[in-house]
Each structure stands twice: as structure tokens, then as C-alpha cells.
Amino acid sequence: RVRAGLDDVFVVSEMTVDVADTPGGPLIRFNGTTEWALDSVDKADVLWLPREEQLRELLGADFSRLEAVPGGFVVVVASGGGEERHVDIDSECAYARALLALLEG
């Protein structure tokens, strides 16, 4: 996601980017975007959001399963001999909730 202004948030995916050190600070540059109005953005304004498979990989052996439920998804992880369930309307968000809980624990 890139925040272009205070209220502007958008997702840039499946693009090749590189980090350029400039006198004004690091920039994330988007390669092959000559047709875009956005050529680069300050590194401080960029947030990397991992994809579903990356989140699942980060959960590692704690990941038990993904379940579809009415209105969304549940990621089930092992926790202290039991299970924890992390629910969201989007599977990637459910994985993210599970990973955040694991990292906080």
C-alpha cells in the first residue's frame, strides 16, 4: 500500500521496485511505469503487506488450518496445547491477525 496523501491509500502489487538513495532520502521507485503518474514514493510512506502464502509461511508449525465460515474465514493456530481462532472477512486479514497474535504472545 502506498499513502500518497493524508487520505490516499492504494495498493501496488506485482511490480518490480527498487530502493534508491537520494539526497532527499530513500525512494521506492517503480520500474516499467512510464505510463503511470507515480514514478516513485518516499520509503517512509510505503508499507509492505505480505501475501497470504507469506503469512502462512511465517506462522510456521503453529498454523493448523484455514476454515471458510459464513461471512469470512478463520485461521486456526496451535496455542499452549489448545487452539486459537482468528476471524476476519478476508483470508489474508485472518492470517495477519493470527500472525500478530503469535508475535505478541
XYZ file of C-alpha atoms in Angstrom:
105
model
C 0.000 0.000 0.000
C 1.155 3.452 -0.724
C -0.085 6.559 1.041
C 0.104 9.371 -1.472
C -1.586 11.922 0.761
C -3.241 12.041 4.153
C -6.355 10.302 2.870
C -4.988 8.466 -0.187
C -4.215 4.787 0.241
C -3.813 2.412 -2.655
C -2.254 -0.979 -3.341
C 0.565 -1.562 -5.797
C 1.145 -5.238 -6.417
C 3.185 -7.497 -8.664
C 5.561 -4.749 -9.659
C 9.322 -4.627 -9.649
C 10.577 -1.896 -7.345
C 13.965 -0.759 -6.182
C 15.151 1.488 -3.386
C 17.162 4.496 -4.455
C 19.201 6.559 -2.026
C 18.676 10.198 -2.977
C 19.741 13.467 -1.309
C 16.134 13.818 -0.101
C 16.123 10.326 1.428
C 15.343 6.801 0.236
C 12.765 6.429 -2.541
C 10.857 3.379 -3.678
C 10.981 3.503 -7.484
C 8.575 1.589 -9.674
C 10.261 0.071 -12.717
C 8.412 -0.013 -16.010
C 5.859 2.606 -15.005
C 6.398 5.130 -17.770
C 2.652 5.231 -18.350
C 1.963 5.920 -14.656
C 1.829 9.278 -12.988
C 3.541 7.678 -9.955
C 7.228 7.017 -10.608
C 8.395 6.870 -7.007
C 7.333 7.439 -3.420
C 9.252 8.174 -0.213
C 10.266 4.974 1.530
C 8.736 6.255 4.792
C 5.308 6.306 3.098
C 5.410 2.648 1.998
C 4.076 -0.286 3.970
C 4.787 -3.840 2.831
C 1.846 -6.190 3.324
C 2.733 -9.852 2.880
C 0.619 -12.100 0.669
C -1.468 -14.942 2.072
C 1.160 -17.614 1.402
C 3.855 -15.462 3.017
C 1.714 -15.012 6.139
C 1.027 -18.749 6.281
C 4.750 -19.453 5.975
C 5.513 -17.017 8.812
C 3.033 -18.850 11.062
C 5.158 -21.967 10.560
C 4.362 -25.053 12.607
C 1.800 -23.109 14.666
C -0.537 -22.961 11.647
C -3.216 -25.621 11.854
C -5.804 -24.793 9.187
C -7.878 -22.224 7.334
C -11.652 -22.577 7.540
C -14.319 -20.828 5.482
C -17.196 -19.662 7.675
C -20.305 -17.608 6.877
C -19.086 -14.066 6.263
C -15.370 -14.810 6.212
C -12.500 -17.040 7.217
C -10.913 -18.462 10.350
C -7.220 -19.204 10.760
C -6.649 -21.790 13.465
C -3.252 -21.952 15.158
C -1.857 -24.148 17.912
C -1.557 -22.350 21.222
C -0.417 -23.764 24.552
C -1.785 -27.257 23.940
C -5.042 -25.859 22.511
C -6.133 -23.817 19.557
C -6.702 -20.130 18.853
C -9.115 -18.947 16.173
C -8.586 -15.693 14.279
C -11.572 -14.481 12.268
C -11.880 -11.890 9.506
C -13.909 -11.307 6.360
C -10.762 -11.806 4.234
C -8.426 -14.801 4.460
C -5.265 -12.651 4.283
C -6.564 -10.500 7.131
C -7.344 -13.606 9.202
C -3.780 -14.836 8.610
C -2.464 -11.393 9.586
C -4.496 -11.411 12.818
C -3.115 -14.850 13.667
C 0.464 -13.762 12.984
C 0.103 -10.580 15.040
C -1.275 -12.613 17.963
C 1.631 -15.065 17.646
C 4.179 -12.228 17.594
C 2.548 -10.519 20.604
C 2.472 -13.775 22.581
